Amino acid sequence: MHKGKISILLLAIMIVTTAQLYQVAYGKYAVGAYNINNIEQTIGLFRGCVDSQAPFIIQLSKGARKYTDKRMLEAVIRTAEEMFPEAVFAVHLDHGDEETCYDCIDSGFYSSVMIDASHDPFDKNIEITKRVVDRAHAKGISVEAELGMLGGVEEDISVDEKHACLTNPDEAVEFMQRTGCDSLAAAIGTSHGAYKFKGQQSLHFEVIEGIRDKVAAAGMKPVPIVMHGSSSVPQSEVERINAAGGKLDPSARGVNEEEYLPAAKLGVTKVNIDTDGRLVWTRVHREFFRDKPTEFDFRPPGKIFMDEYAKFIAHKNGKLGSAGTLPEVRKAAGG
Ligand code: 13P
């Protein structure tokens, strides 16, 4: 019993609200939001963030919650928290539908949820988002909502490029006012998955600036913008995977990592990264089994993956500007 009490106390200190992270980071740097699915990824994530002294957001998607079991992931996160008491993080539902949002809100485990009704018409998106906001705010949980449409494939959602559309800043203001959501996933030219761009393509900074300026002109408080589809799909990673037997499109490109920080200065406060982590996993395992074809123990490549994933996370946090900010964040969160 006593032990339980202590761990609840610890939990209250280490898991912060997403809103607290946004407050410290807004306009200065972006907080990395990393999707996790298993133990190895979780260990690598915590280690990489503690090594780089960065706060972070753990994202759980619907698919991740189903993969083993949502209770398993929660237990893994709670255990990682005990193993890495220095870590400061929030737990977020990525791309939720209404039912999954309510499940997470009622669970008491999540700091924030994302309701993604961006495929519905504007008014319907507002209606659904507002319902989720009301229920979440009653429990002190913040809500991310999406307006505009990203291209690409994200679990069961697939949007082809001709249907993808950038967020309209005027609509963004109306959307925020009518829903009361806490952050906005805006379509600024990125897409989910490994095949984002061919050749060089830049973020639509004018959309980020437009939202920031119109929100200010409407007398609202600044809106943290969330960038989905932020993986950079490093060419070196794709080449290594293909050299080890993979067949990824070698011309695939992602977001230029040097654009994370300029976007953060304009209000992008949460940067979602999933695909790049999957590429690390694929590269490690393909190379391992290519070089050791007689091996069948999954622990040796698992160990390499945890180390490589931690390095990858620390590198990303450096590019996002969140590395080294942990002391400031802990102070702001009262820890
Ligand atoms: P990537 O596919 O670019 O990693 O994007 C992930 C994401 O936006 C999760 O919501």
mmCIF file of C-alpha atoms and ligand atoms in Angstrom:
data_model
loop_
_atom_site.group_PDB
_atom_site.id
_atom_site.type_symbol
_atom_site.label_atom_id
_atom_site.label_comp_id
_atom_site.label_asym_id
_atom_site.label_seq_id
_atom_site.Cartn_x
_atom_site.Cartn_y
_atom_site.Cartn_z
ATOM 1 C CA MET A 1 0.000 0.000 0.000
ATOM 2 C CA HIS A 2 2.703 2.384 1.133
ATOM 3 C CA LYS A 3 4.765 1.635 -1.993
ATOM 4 C CA GLY A 4 1.711 2.395 -4.123
ATOM 5 C CA LYS A 5 1.345 5.773 -2.519
ATOM 6 C CA ILE A 6 4.955 6.686 -3.203
ATOM 7 C CA SER A 7 4.719 5.720 -6.843
ATOM 8 C CA ILE A 8 1.551 7.798 -7.250
ATOM 9 C CA LEU A 9 3.431 10.746 -5.793
ATOM 10 C CA LEU A 10 6.357 10.184 -8.159
ATOM 11 C CA LEU A 11 3.948 9.926 -11.057
ATOM 12 C CA ALA A 12 2.450 13.287 -10.232
ATOM 13 C CA ILE A 13 5.884 14.868 -10.438
ATOM 14 C CA MET A 14 7.176 13.260 -13.630
ATOM 15 C CA ILE A 15 4.109 13.126 -15.851
ATOM 16 C CA VAL A 16 3.191 16.710 -16.598
ATOM 17 C CA THR A 17 0.293 18.074 -18.576
ATOM 18 C CA THR A 18 0.822 18.724 -22.248
ATOM 19 C CA ALA A 19 -0.337 22.294 -21.551
ATOM 20 C CA GLN A 20 2.556 22.789 -19.099
ATOM 21 C CA LEU A 21 5.056 21.694 -21.740
ATOM 22 C CA TYR A 22 3.484 24.020 -24.323
ATOM 23 C CA GLN A 23 3.665 26.930 -21.920
ATOM 24 C CA VAL A 24 7.414 26.590 -21.428
ATOM 25 C CA ALA A 25 8.258 25.797 -25.044
ATOM 26 C CA TYR A 26 5.949 28.080 -27.078
ATOM 27 C CA GLY A 27 7.845 30.324 -29.486
ATOM 28 C CA LYS A 28 11.231 29.010 -28.347
ATOM 29 C CA TYR A 29 11.496 25.347 -29.310
ATOM 30 C CA ALA A 30 9.340 22.340 -30.132
ATOM 31 C CA VAL A 31 8.692 19.321 -27.942
ATOM 32 C CA GLY A 32 9.227 15.985 -29.706
ATOM 33 C CA ALA A 33 6.145 13.750 -29.733
ATOM 34 C CA TYR A 34 7.279 10.194 -30.341
ATOM 35 C CA ASN A 35 5.014 7.214 -31.063
ATOM 36 C CA ILE A 36 5.825 4.077 -29.120
ATOM 37 C CA ASN A 37 4.623 0.501 -29.500
ATOM 38 C CA ASN A 38 6.841 -1.732 -27.386
ATOM 39 C CA ILE A 39 9.329 -2.001 -24.538
ATOM 40 C CA GLU A 40 12.502 -1.449 -26.581
ATOM 41 C CA GLN A 41 11.185 1.774 -28.089
ATOM 42 C CA THR A 42 10.074 2.998 -24.671
ATOM 43 C CA ILE A 43 13.483 2.356 -23.096
ATOM 44 C CA GLY A 44 15.268 4.035 -26.039
ATOM 45 C CA LEU A 45 12.920 7.024 -25.837
ATOM 46 C CA PHE A 46 13.396 7.616 -22.104
ATOM 47 C CA ARG A 47 17.147 7.077 -22.344
ATOM 48 C CA GLY A 48 17.520 9.418 -25.337
ATOM 49 C CA CYS A 49 15.487 12.159 -23.648
ATOM 50 C CA VAL A 50 17.339 11.919 -20.332
ATOM 51 C CA ASP A 51 20.703 11.843 -22.164
ATOM 52 C CA SER A 52 19.760 14.972 -24.117
ATOM 53 C CA GLN A 53 17.976 16.553 -21.124
ATOM 54 C CA ALA A 54 14.766 17.137 -23.051
ATOM 55 C CA PRO A 55 11.090 16.946 -22.096
ATOM 56 C CA PHE A 56 8.985 14.829 -24.435
ATOM 57 C CA ILE A 57 5.519 13.655 -25.330
ATOM 58 C CA ILE A 58 4.785 9.935 -25.581
ATOM 59 C CA GLN A 59 2.203 9.300 -28.265
ATOM 60 C CA LEU A 60 0.033 6.217 -28.286
ATOM 61 C CA SER A 61 -1.976 5.590 -31.427
ATOM 62 C CA LYS A 62 -5.078 3.460 -31.712
ATOM 63 C CA GLY A 63 -2.988 0.815 -33.452
ATOM 64 C CA ALA A 64 -0.336 0.853 -30.710
ATOM 65 C CA ARG A 65 -3.015 0.441 -28.025
ATOM 66 C CA LYS A 66 -4.316 -2.605 -29.900
ATOM 67 C CA TYR A 67 -0.929 -4.116 -30.838
ATOM 68 C CA THR A 68 -0.267 -5.761 -27.490
ATOM 69 C CA ASP A 69 -2.837 -4.230 -25.179
ATOM 70 C CA LYS A 70 -3.329 -0.670 -23.964
ATOM 71 C CA ARG A 71 -2.787 -1.847 -20.356
ATOM 72 C CA MET A 72 0.551 -3.336 -21.342
ATOM 73 C CA LEU A 73 1.743 -0.012 -22.778
ATOM 74 C CA GLU A 74 0.587 1.881 -19.703
ATOM 75 C CA ALA A 75 2.465 -0.554 -17.450
ATOM 76 C CA VAL A 76 5.590 -0.237 -19.611
ATOM 77 C CA ILE A 77 5.445 3.559 -19.374
ATOM 78 C CA ARG A 78 4.943 3.495 -15.597
ATOM 79 C CA THR A 79 7.918 1.147 -15.231
ATOM 80 C CA ALA A 80 10.093 3.302 -17.502
ATOM 81 C CA GLU A 81 9.165 6.265 -15.357
ATOM 82 C CA GLU A 82 10.506 4.484 -12.281
ATOM 83 C CA MET A 83 13.673 3.519 -14.142
ATOM 84 C CA PHE A 84 14.257 7.084 -15.376
ATOM 85 C CA PRO A 85 13.107 9.347 -12.518
ATOM 86 C CA GLU A 86 14.705 12.372 -14.215
ATOM 87 C CA ALA A 87 12.379 12.199 -17.236
ATOM 88 C CA VAL A 88 9.657 14.813 -17.684
ATOM 89 C CA PHE A 89 6.944 13.869 -20.146
ATOM 90 C CA ALA A 90 3.275 13.931 -21.078
ATOM 91 C CA VAL A 91 1.194 11.039 -22.436
ATOM 92 C CA HIS A 92 -0.945 11.745 -25.480
ATOM 93 C CA LEU A 93 -3.443 9.849 -27.643
ATOM 94 C CA ASP A 94 -2.478 10.247 -31.311
ATOM 95 C CA HIS A 95 -5.249 10.460 -33.971
ATOM 96 C CA GLY A 96 -8.170 9.430 -31.808
ATOM 97 C CA ASP A 97 -11.763 8.954 -32.856
ATOM 98 C CA GLU A 98 -14.452 10.055 -30.423
ATOM 99 C CA GLU A 99 -14.797 6.678 -28.707
ATOM 100 C CA THR A 100 -11.052 6.230 -28.180
ATOM 101 C CA CYS A 101 -10.754 9.807 -26.859
ATOM 102 C CA TYR A 102 -13.401 9.090 -24.212
ATOM 103 C CA ASP A 103 -11.686 5.844 -23.255
ATOM 104 C CA CYS A 104 -8.396 7.713 -22.718
ATOM 105 C CA ILE A 105 -10.031 10.647 -20.927
ATOM 106 C CA ASP A 106 -11.780 8.277 -18.522
ATOM 107 C CA SER A 107 -8.649 6.153 -17.947
ATOM 108 C CA GLY A 108 -6.934 8.887 -15.922
ATOM 109 C CA PHE A 109 -3.602 8.028 -17.583
ATOM 110 C CA TYR A 110 -3.457 10.527 -20.433
ATOM 111 C CA SER A 111 -2.332 14.162 -20.288
ATOM 112 C CA SER A 112 -3.985 14.999 -23.605
ATOM 113 C CA VAL A 113 -5.900 13.484 -26.497
ATOM 114 C CA MET A 114 -6.113 14.215 -30.183
ATOM 115 C CA ILE A 115 -9.507 14.098 -31.825
ATOM 116 C CA ASP A 116 -9.065 13.764 -35.556
ATOM 117 C CA ALA A 117 -12.291 14.655 -37.317
ATOM 118 C CA SER A 118 -10.430 16.436 -40.107
ATOM 119 C CA HIS A 119 -12.019 14.172 -42.726
ATOM 120 C CA ASP A 120 -15.459 15.482 -41.824
ATOM 121 C CA PRO A 121 -16.860 18.747 -43.181
ATOM 122 C CA PHE A 122 -15.893 21.909 -41.229
ATOM 123 C CA ASP A 123 -19.070 22.183 -39.114
ATOM 124 C CA LYS A 124 -19.151 18.479 -38.321
ATOM 125 C CA ASN A 125 -15.448 18.576 -37.352
ATOM 126 C CA ILE A 126 -16.289 21.440 -34.966
ATOM 127 C CA GLU A 127 -19.285 19.596 -33.503
ATOM 128 C CA ILE A 128 -17.288 16.419 -32.766
ATOM 129 C CA THR A 129 -14.231 18.287 -31.490
ATOM 130 C CA LYS A 130 -16.363 20.441 -29.159
ATOM 131 C CA ARG A 131 -17.948 17.355 -27.580
ATOM 132 C CA VAL A 132 -14.497 15.887 -26.870
ATOM 133 C CA VAL A 133 -13.175 19.222 -25.557
ATOM 134 C CA ASP A 134 -16.063 19.537 -23.094
ATOM 135 C CA ARG A 135 -15.529 16.049 -21.735
ATOM 136 C CA ALA A 136 -11.709 16.383 -21.592
ATOM 137 C CA HIS A 137 -11.643 19.821 -19.980
ATOM 138 C CA ALA A 138 -13.961 18.619 -17.231
ATOM 139 C CA LYS A 139 -11.082 16.321 -16.230
ATOM 140 C CA GLY A 140 -8.224 18.773 -16.812
ATOM 141 C CA ILE A 141 -7.077 17.046 -20.014
ATOM 142 C CA SER A 142 -6.110 19.090 -23.062
ATOM 143 C CA VAL A 143 -7.261 18.447 -26.602
ATOM 144 C CA GLU A 144 -5.458 18.630 -29.930
ATOM 145 C CA ALA A 145 -7.691 18.827 -32.987
ATOM 146 C CA GLU A 146 -6.946 18.783 -36.703
ATOM 147 C CA LEU A 147 -8.022 21.188 -39.391
ATOM 148 C CA GLY A 148 -6.952 20.819 -43.003
ATOM 149 C CA MET A 149 -5.804 17.476 -44.355
ATOM 150 C CA LEU A 150 -2.379 15.909 -44.491
ATOM 151 C CA GLY A 151 -1.546 13.474 -47.253
ATOM 152 C CA GLY A 152 -0.051 10.032 -46.710
ATOM 153 C CA VAL A 153 -0.913 6.913 -44.766
ATOM 154 C CA GLU A 154 -1.331 6.804 -40.984
ATOM 155 C CA GLU A 155 -2.547 3.439 -39.734
ATOM 156 C CA ASP A 156 -6.158 3.156 -40.977
ATOM 157 C CA ILE A 157 -6.262 6.695 -42.421
ATOM 158 C CA SER A 158 -5.111 7.207 -45.990
ATOM 159 C CA VAL A 159 -5.319 10.498 -47.878
ATOM 160 C CA ASP A 160 -4.023 10.778 -51.409
ATOM 161 C CA GLU A 161 -2.075 13.900 -52.336
ATOM 162 C CA LYS A 162 -4.798 15.481 -54.470
ATOM 163 C CA HIS A 163 -7.217 15.478 -51.516
ATOM 164 C CA ALA A 164 -4.692 16.834 -49.020
ATOM 165 C CA CYS A 165 -5.232 20.539 -48.295
ATOM 166 C CA LEU A 166 -3.408 23.173 -46.288
ATOM 167 C CA THR A 167 -5.071 24.738 -43.244
ATOM 168 C CA ASN A 168 -6.804 28.046 -43.930
ATOM 169 C CA PRO A 169 -5.729 30.529 -41.169
ATOM 170 C CA ASP A 170 -9.146 32.279 -41.112
ATOM 171 C CA GLU A 171 -10.890 28.946 -40.645
ATOM 172 C CA ALA A 172 -8.322 28.044 -37.970
ATOM 173 C CA VAL A 173 -9.365 31.063 -35.880
ATOM 174 C CA GLU A 174 -13.065 30.209 -36.187
ATOM 175 C CA PHE A 175 -12.311 26.553 -35.427
ATOM 176 C CA MET A 176 -10.378 27.411 -32.265
ATOM 177 C CA GLN A 177 -13.032 29.849 -31.090
ATOM 178 C CA ARG A 178 -15.935 27.468 -31.636
ATOM 179 C CA THR A 179 -14.278 24.322 -30.260
ATOM 180 C CA GLY A 180 -12.082 25.692 -27.452
ATOM 181 C CA CYS A 181 -9.416 23.089 -28.303
ATOM 182 C CA ASP A 182 -5.975 23.661 -26.815
ATOM 183 C CA SER A 183 -3.696 23.038 -29.783
ATOM 184 C CA LEU A 184 -4.124 22.790 -33.511
ATOM 185 C CA ALA A 185 -2.778 20.105 -35.804
ATOM 186 C CA ALA A 186 -2.388 22.179 -38.938
ATOM 187 C CA ALA A 187 -1.684 20.961 -42.450
ATOM 188 C CA ILE A 188 1.470 22.861 -43.425
ATOM 189 C CA GLY A 189 2.679 20.758 -46.326
ATOM 190 C CA THR A 190 3.807 17.576 -44.586
ATOM 191 C CA SER A 191 2.334 14.092 -44.884
ATOM 192 C CA HIS A 192 2.505 10.872 -42.889
ATOM 193 C CA GLY A 193 4.741 7.931 -43.733
ATOM 194 C CA ALA A 194 8.045 7.398 -45.522
ATOM 195 C CA TYR A 195 6.960 8.746 -48.911
ATOM 196 C CA LYS A 196 6.319 12.400 -48.268
ATOM 197 C CA PHE A 197 8.145 14.350 -50.887
ATOM 198 C CA LYS A 198 10.067 13.765 -54.038
ATOM 199 C CA GLY A 199 12.968 16.171 -54.314
ATOM 200 C CA GLN A 200 13.321 19.274 -52.169
ATOM 201 C CA GLN A 201 10.170 20.669 -50.631
ATOM 202 C CA SER A 202 9.760 23.185 -47.838
ATOM 203 C CA LEU A 203 7.239 23.618 -45.038
ATOM 204 C CA HIS A 204 4.533 26.192 -45.680
ATOM 205 C CA PHE A 205 5.831 28.765 -43.212
ATOM 206 C CA GLU A 206 3.267 31.262 -44.508
ATOM 207 C CA VAL A 207 0.453 29.064 -43.108
ATOM 208 C CA ILE A 208 2.094 28.897 -39.658
ATOM 209 C CA GLU A 209 2.646 32.659 -39.682
ATOM 210 C CA GLY A 210 -0.884 33.245 -40.965
ATOM 211 C CA ILE A 211 -2.416 31.261 -38.085
ATOM 212 C CA ARG A 212 -0.213 32.995 -35.513
ATOM 213 C CA ASP A 213 -1.072 36.478 -36.830
ATOM 214 C CA LYS A 214 -4.816 35.899 -37.278
ATOM 215 C CA VAL A 215 -5.079 34.395 -33.784
ATOM 216 C CA ALA A 216 -3.341 37.483 -32.356
ATOM 217 C CA ALA A 217 -5.534 39.832 -34.402
ATOM 218 C CA ALA A 218 -8.624 38.084 -32.985
ATOM 219 C CA GLY A 219 -7.365 38.843 -29.460
ATOM 220 C CA MET A 220 -6.930 35.161 -28.603
ATOM 221 C CA LYS A 221 -4.022 33.734 -26.664
ATOM 222 C CA PRO A 222 -1.292 32.124 -28.829
ATOM 223 C CA VAL A 223 -2.194 28.699 -30.190
ATOM 224 C CA PRO A 224 0.415 25.933 -30.053
ATOM 225 C CA ILE A 225 0.550 24.425 -33.532
ATOM 226 C CA VAL A 226 1.219 20.719 -33.957
ATOM 227 C CA MET A 227 3.209 19.466 -36.920
ATOM 228 C CA HIS A 228 2.228 15.959 -37.991
ATOM 229 C CA GLY A 229 4.221 14.001 -40.539
ATOM 230 C CA SER A 230 7.505 15.485 -39.320
ATOM 231 C CA SER A 231 9.894 12.621 -40.024
ATOM 232 C CA SER A 232 12.889 13.544 -42.147
ATOM 233 C CA VAL A 233 13.288 10.109 -43.808
ATOM 234 C CA PRO A 234 17.113 10.356 -43.886
ATOM 235 C CA GLN A 235 18.544 9.243 -47.208
ATOM 236 C CA SER A 236 21.400 7.446 -45.425
ATOM 237 C CA GLU A 237 18.886 5.361 -43.478
ATOM 238 C CA VAL A 238 16.965 4.417 -46.641
ATOM 239 C CA GLU A 239 20.240 3.497 -48.381
ATOM 240 C CA ARG A 240 21.372 1.274 -45.474
ATOM 241 C CA ILE A 241 17.991 -0.477 -45.336
ATOM 242 C CA ASN A 242 18.071 -1.124 -49.074
ATOM 243 C CA ALA A 243 21.699 -2.319 -48.912
ATOM 244 C CA ALA A 244 20.525 -4.883 -46.344
ATOM 245 C CA GLY A 245 17.729 -6.243 -48.526
ATOM 246 C CA GLY A 246 15.015 -3.572 -48.165
ATOM 247 C CA LYS A 247 13.096 -2.169 -51.113
ATOM 248 C CA LEU A 248 12.210 1.361 -50.035
ATOM 249 C CA ASP A 249 11.826 4.028 -52.710
ATOM 250 C CA PRO A 250 15.283 5.674 -52.749
ATOM 251 C CA SER A 251 13.840 9.010 -53.884
ATOM 252 C CA ALA A 252 11.614 9.355 -50.782
ATOM 253 C CA ARG A 253 12.228 12.548 -48.780
ATOM 254 C CA GLY A 254 10.882 13.937 -45.529
ATOM 255 C CA VAL A 255 10.947 17.260 -43.692
ATOM 256 C CA ASN A 256 14.281 19.047 -43.615
ATOM 257 C CA GLU A 257 15.381 18.851 -39.955
ATOM 258 C CA GLU A 258 16.821 22.362 -40.209
ATOM 259 C CA GLU A 259 13.245 23.650 -40.606
ATOM 260 C CA TYR A 260 12.049 22.345 -37.205
ATOM 261 C CA LEU A 261 13.470 25.247 -35.203
ATOM 262 C CA PRO A 262 12.380 28.098 -37.521
ATOM 263 C CA ALA A 263 8.879 26.557 -37.438
ATOM 264 C CA ALA A 264 9.033 26.346 -33.631
ATOM 265 C CA LYS A 265 9.856 30.053 -33.381
ATOM 266 C CA LEU A 266 6.615 30.764 -35.268
ATOM 267 C CA GLY A 267 4.485 28.631 -32.940
ATOM 268 C CA VAL A 268 4.956 24.967 -33.881
ATOM 269 C CA THR A 269 5.243 23.551 -30.350
ATOM 270 C CA LYS A 270 4.731 19.803 -30.855
ATOM 271 C CA VAL A 271 6.501 17.863 -33.601
ATOM 272 C CA ASN A 272 5.230 14.327 -34.290
ATOM 273 C CA ILE A 273 7.810 11.737 -35.277
ATOM 274 C CA ASP A 274 7.039 8.086 -35.930
ATOM 275 C CA THR A 275 8.341 6.958 -39.327
ATOM 276 C CA ASP A 276 12.005 7.878 -38.650
ATOM 277 C CA GLY A 277 11.953 5.634 -35.571
ATOM 278 C CA ARG A 278 10.553 2.769 -37.638
ATOM 279 C CA LEU A 279 13.393 3.280 -40.122
ATOM 280 C CA VAL A 280 15.912 2.935 -37.267
ATOM 281 C CA TRP A 281 14.239 -0.348 -36.241
ATOM 282 C CA THR A 282 14.233 -1.666 -39.820
ATOM 283 C CA ARG A 283 17.861 -0.719 -40.463
ATOM 284 C CA VAL A 284 19.126 -2.280 -37.208
ATOM 285 C CA HIS A 285 17.272 -5.557 -37.712
ATOM 286 C CA ARG A 286 17.957 -5.924 -41.438
ATOM 287 C CA GLU A 287 21.681 -5.272 -40.958
ATOM 288 C CA PHE A 288 21.884 -7.554 -37.930
ATOM 289 C CA PHE A 289 20.296 -10.551 -39.615
ATOM 290 C CA ARG A 290 22.134 -9.920 -42.896
ATOM 291 C CA ASP A 291 25.461 -10.001 -41.017
ATOM 292 C CA LYS A 292 24.505 -12.865 -38.679
ATOM 293 C CA PRO A 293 22.271 -15.144 -40.723
ATOM 294 C CA THR A 294 22.590 -18.004 -38.239
ATOM 295 C CA GLU A 295 21.340 -15.885 -35.306
ATOM 296 C CA PHE A 296 17.812 -16.352 -33.968
ATOM 297 C CA ASP A 297 17.919 -14.632 -30.593
ATOM 298 C CA PHE A 298 16.011 -11.364 -30.780
ATOM 299 C CA ARG A 299 17.778 -9.828 -27.777
ATOM 300 C CA PRO A 300 21.126 -8.915 -29.395
ATOM 301 C CA PRO A 301 19.474 -6.806 -32.164
ATOM 302 C CA GLY A 302 16.989 -5.523 -29.564
ATOM 303 C CA LYS A 303 19.868 -4.195 -27.494
ATOM 304 C CA ILE A 304 21.429 -2.502 -30.530
ATOM 305 C CA PHE A 305 18.033 -1.020 -31.385
ATOM 306 C CA MET A 306 17.587 0.481 -27.893
ATOM 307 C CA ASP A 307 21.018 2.153 -28.155
ATOM 308 C CA GLU A 308 20.420 3.385 -31.698
ATOM 309 C CA TYR A 309 16.916 4.606 -30.888
ATOM 310 C CA ALA A 310 18.230 6.542 -27.862
ATOM 311 C CA LYS A 311 20.864 8.198 -30.088
ATOM 312 C CA PHE A 312 18.229 8.996 -32.714
ATOM 313 C CA ILE A 313 15.946 10.593 -30.092
ATOM 314 C CA ALA A 314 18.777 12.699 -28.640
ATOM 315 C CA HIS A 315 19.671 13.864 -32.164
ATOM 316 C CA LYS A 316 16.051 14.866 -32.902
ATOM 317 C CA ASN A 317 15.753 16.745 -29.618
ATOM 318 C CA GLY A 318 18.872 18.686 -30.610
ATOM 319 C CA LYS A 319 17.241 19.693 -33.907
ATOM 320 C CA LEU A 320 13.956 20.603 -32.169
ATOM 321 C CA GLY A 321 15.760 22.836 -29.685
ATOM 322 C CA SER A 322 14.335 20.923 -26.697
ATOM 323 C CA ALA A 323 17.690 19.374 -25.720
ATOM 324 C CA GLY A 324 19.108 20.877 -22.540
ATOM 325 C CA THR A 325 15.812 22.417 -21.398
ATOM 326 C CA LEU A 326 14.930 19.825 -18.739
ATOM 327 C CA PRO A 327 16.012 21.879 -15.680
ATOM 328 C CA GLU A 328 13.903 24.843 -16.834
ATOM 329 C CA VAL A 329 10.910 22.605 -17.560
ATOM 330 C CA ARG A 330 11.150 20.849 -14.220
ATOM 331 C CA LYS A 331 11.250 24.187 -12.434
ATOM 332 C CA ALA A 332 8.220 25.473 -14.363
ATOM 333 C CA ALA A 333 6.314 22.261 -13.618
ATOM 334 C CA GLY A 334 7.081 22.658 -9.919
ATOM 335 C CA GLY A 335 9.165 19.475 -9.743
HETATM 336 P P1 13P B 1 5.713 10.672 -39.576
HETATM 337 O O1 13P B 1 5.056 9.579 -40.367
HETATM 338 O O2 13P B 1 6.306 11.724 -40.443
HETATM 339 O O3 13P B 1 6.694 10.170 -38.590
HETATM 340 O O4 13P B 1 4.547 11.408 -38.753
HETATM 341 C C1 13P B 1 4.033 10.824 -37.582
HETATM 342 C C2 13P B 1 2.836 11.536 -37.089
HETATM 343 O O5 13P B 1 2.502 12.624 -37.510
HETATM 344 C C3 13P B 1 2.056 10.871 -36.019
HETATM 345 O O6 13P B 1 0.892 11.561 -35.717
#
